[in-house]
mmCIF file of C-alpha atoms in Angstrom:
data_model
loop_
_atom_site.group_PDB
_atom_site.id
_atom_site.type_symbol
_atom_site.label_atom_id
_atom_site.label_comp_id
_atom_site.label_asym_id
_atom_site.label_seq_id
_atom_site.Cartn_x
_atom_site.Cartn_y
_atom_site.Cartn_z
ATOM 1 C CA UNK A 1 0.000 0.000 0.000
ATOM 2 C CA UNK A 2 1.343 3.648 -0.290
ATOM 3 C CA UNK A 3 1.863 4.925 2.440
ATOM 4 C CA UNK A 4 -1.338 7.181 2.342
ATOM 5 C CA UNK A 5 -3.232 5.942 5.384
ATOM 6 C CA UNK A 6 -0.204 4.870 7.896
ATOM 7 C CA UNK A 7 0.096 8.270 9.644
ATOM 8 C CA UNK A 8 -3.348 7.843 10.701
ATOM 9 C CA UNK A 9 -3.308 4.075 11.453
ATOM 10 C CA UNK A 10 -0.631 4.845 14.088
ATOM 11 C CA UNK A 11 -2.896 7.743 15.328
ATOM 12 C CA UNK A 12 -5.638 5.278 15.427
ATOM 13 C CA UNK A 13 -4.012 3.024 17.272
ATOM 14 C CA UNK A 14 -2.561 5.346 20.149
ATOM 15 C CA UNK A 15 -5.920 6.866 20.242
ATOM 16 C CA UNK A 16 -7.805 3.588 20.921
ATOM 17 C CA UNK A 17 -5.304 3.027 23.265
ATOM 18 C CA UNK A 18 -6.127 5.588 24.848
ATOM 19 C CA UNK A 19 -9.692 4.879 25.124
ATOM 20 C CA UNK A 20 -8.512 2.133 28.262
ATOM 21 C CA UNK A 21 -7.122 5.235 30.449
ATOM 22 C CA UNK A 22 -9.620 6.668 32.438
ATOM 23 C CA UNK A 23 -10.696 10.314 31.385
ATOM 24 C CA UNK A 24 -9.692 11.484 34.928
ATOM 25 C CA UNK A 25 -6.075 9.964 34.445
ATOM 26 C CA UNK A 26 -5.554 11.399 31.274
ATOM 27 C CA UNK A 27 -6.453 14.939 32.306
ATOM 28 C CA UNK A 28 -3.997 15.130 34.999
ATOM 29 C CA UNK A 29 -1.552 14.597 31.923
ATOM 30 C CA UNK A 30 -3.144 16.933 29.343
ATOM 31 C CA UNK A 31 -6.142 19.079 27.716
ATOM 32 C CA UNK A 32 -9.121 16.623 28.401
ATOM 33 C CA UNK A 33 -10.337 19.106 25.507
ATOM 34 C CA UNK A 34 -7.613 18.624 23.124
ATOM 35 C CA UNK A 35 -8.195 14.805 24.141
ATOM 36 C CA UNK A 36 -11.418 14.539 23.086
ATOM 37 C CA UNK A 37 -11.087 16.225 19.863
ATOM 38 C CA UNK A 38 -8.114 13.932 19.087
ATOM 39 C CA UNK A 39 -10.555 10.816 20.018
ATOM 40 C CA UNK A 40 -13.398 12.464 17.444
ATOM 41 C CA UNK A 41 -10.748 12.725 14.972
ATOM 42 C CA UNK A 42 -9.646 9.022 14.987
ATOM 43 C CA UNK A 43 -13.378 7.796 14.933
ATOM 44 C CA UNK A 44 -14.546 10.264 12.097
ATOM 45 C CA UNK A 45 -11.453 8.928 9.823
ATOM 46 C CA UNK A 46 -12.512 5.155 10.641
ATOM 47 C CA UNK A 47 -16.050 5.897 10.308
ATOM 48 C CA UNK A 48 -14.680 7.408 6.790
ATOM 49 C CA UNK A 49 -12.143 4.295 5.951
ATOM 50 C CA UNK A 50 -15.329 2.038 6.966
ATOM 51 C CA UNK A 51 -17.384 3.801 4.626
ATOM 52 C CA UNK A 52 -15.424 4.154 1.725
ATOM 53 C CA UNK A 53 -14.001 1.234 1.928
ATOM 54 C CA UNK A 54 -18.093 -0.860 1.771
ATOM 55 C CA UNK A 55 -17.114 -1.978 4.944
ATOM 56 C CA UNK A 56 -21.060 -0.520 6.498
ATOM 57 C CA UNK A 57 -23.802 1.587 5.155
ATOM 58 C CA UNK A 58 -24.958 4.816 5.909
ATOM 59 C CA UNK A 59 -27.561 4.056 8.571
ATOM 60 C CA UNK A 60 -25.141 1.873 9.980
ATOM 61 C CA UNK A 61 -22.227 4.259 10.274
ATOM 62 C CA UNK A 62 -24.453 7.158 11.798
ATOM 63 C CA UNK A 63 -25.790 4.562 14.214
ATOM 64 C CA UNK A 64 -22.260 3.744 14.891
ATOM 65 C CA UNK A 65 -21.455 7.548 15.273
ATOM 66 C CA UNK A 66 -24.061 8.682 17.568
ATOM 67 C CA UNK A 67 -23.601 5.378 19.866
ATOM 68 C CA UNK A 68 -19.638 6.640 20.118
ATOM 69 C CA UNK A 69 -20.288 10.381 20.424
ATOM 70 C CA UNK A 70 -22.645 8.831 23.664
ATOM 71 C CA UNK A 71 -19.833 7.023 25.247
ATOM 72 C CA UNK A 72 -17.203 9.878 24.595
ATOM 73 C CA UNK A 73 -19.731 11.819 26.676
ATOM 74 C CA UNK A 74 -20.048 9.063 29.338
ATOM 75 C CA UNK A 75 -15.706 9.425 29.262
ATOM 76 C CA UNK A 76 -15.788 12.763 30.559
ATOM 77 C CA UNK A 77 -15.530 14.478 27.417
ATOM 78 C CA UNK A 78 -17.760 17.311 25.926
ATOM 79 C CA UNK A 79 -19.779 16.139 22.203
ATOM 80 C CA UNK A 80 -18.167 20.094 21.164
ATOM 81 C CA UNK A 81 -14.856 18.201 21.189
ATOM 82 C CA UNK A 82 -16.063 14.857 20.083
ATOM 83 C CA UNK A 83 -18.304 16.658 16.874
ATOM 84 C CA UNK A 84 -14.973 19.084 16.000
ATOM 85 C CA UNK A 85 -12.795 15.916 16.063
ATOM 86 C CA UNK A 86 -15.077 14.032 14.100
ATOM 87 C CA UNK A 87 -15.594 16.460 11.160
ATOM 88 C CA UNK A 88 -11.975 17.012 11.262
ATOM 89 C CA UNK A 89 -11.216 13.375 10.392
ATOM 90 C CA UNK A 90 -13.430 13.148 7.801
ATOM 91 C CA UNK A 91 -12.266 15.878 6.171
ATOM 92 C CA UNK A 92 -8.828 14.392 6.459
ATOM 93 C CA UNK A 93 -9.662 10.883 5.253
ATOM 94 C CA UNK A 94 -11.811 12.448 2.371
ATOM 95 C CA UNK A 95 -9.060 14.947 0.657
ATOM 96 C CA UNK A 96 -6.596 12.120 0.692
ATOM 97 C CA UNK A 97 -8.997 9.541 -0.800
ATOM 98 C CA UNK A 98 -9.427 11.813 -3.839
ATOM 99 C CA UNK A 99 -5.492 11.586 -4.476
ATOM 100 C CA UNK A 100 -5.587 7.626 -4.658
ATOM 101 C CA UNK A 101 -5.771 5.449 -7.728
ATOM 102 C CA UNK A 102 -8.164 2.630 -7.667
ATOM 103 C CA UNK A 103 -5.510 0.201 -6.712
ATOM 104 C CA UNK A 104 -4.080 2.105 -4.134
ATOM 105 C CA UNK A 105 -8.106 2.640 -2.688
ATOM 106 C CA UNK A 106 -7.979 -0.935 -2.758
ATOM 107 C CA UNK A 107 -4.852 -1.815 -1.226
ATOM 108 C CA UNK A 108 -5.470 1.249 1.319
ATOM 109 C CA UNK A 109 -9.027 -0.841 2.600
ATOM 110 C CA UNK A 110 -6.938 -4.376 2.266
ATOM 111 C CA UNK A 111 -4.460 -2.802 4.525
ATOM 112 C CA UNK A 112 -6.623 -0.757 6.950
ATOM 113 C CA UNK A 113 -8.888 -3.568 7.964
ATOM 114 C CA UNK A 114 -5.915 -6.070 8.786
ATOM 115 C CA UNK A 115 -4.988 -3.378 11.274
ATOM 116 C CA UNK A 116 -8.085 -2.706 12.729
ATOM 117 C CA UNK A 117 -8.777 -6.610 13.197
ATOM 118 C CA UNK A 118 -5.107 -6.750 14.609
ATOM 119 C CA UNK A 119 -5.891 -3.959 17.079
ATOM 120 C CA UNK A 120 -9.082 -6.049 18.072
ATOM 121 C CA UNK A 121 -7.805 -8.854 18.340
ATOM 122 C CA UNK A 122 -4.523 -7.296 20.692
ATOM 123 C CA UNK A 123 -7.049 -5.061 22.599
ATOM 124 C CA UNK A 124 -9.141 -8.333 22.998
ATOM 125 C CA UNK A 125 -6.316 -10.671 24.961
ATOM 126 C CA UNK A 126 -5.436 -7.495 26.746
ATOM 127 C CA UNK A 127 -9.101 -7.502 28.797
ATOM 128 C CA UNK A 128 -9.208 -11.353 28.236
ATOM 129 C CA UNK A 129 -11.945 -11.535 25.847
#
């Protein structure tokens, strides 16, 4: 795959990382702010990859959207930071799509959800599920 998408697959991955630090823990280290937007950012550029990629529909990724804006807000975090974050990904993942051949879109989806599974399936023996 170029390497079009592996800036934000590490981002991804730090950010759902992330997600298993209490929000009270990571504001004694930072802008719980600047946190959230971060966390909006990495789900609006999966919800994108997902999309683009025929990996869900519509209904199903604004489903998927409002049921994570909901637990960002359970986290602590306000839905101004989670919404700004969210845009702000999409935006991302959409101007760099337009640059990509049709192989490279298809590598790029190839390649994104063998990362996302191996997150899973890390994050997964990591809570012992």
């Amino acid at each position: 795959m170029s390497n079009a998408f592996k800036p934000l697959i590490c981002a991804m991955t730090v950010t759902l990382a992330s997600l298993a630090i209490p929000p009270s823990v990571s504001a004694q280290g930072g802008d719980l702010a600047a946190i959230g937007e971060q966390m909006g950012k990495s789900v609006g550029a999966m919800n994108t990859i997902a999309g683009l990629c025929g990996d869900a529909t519509d209904s199903e990724l604004a489903m998927l959207k409002q049921k994570q804006r909901a637990q960002h807000q359970q986290s602590g975090m306000d839905a101004a930071s989670f919404d700004r974050g969210f845009s702000s990904g999409e935006q991302q993942v959409q101007q760099k799509w337009q640059t990509l051949s049709a192989s490279e879109r298809t590598n790029a989806c190839v390649e994104v959800k063998q990362q996302f599974e191996e997150m899973a399936r890390q994050l997964g023996q990591t809570y012992g599920q």
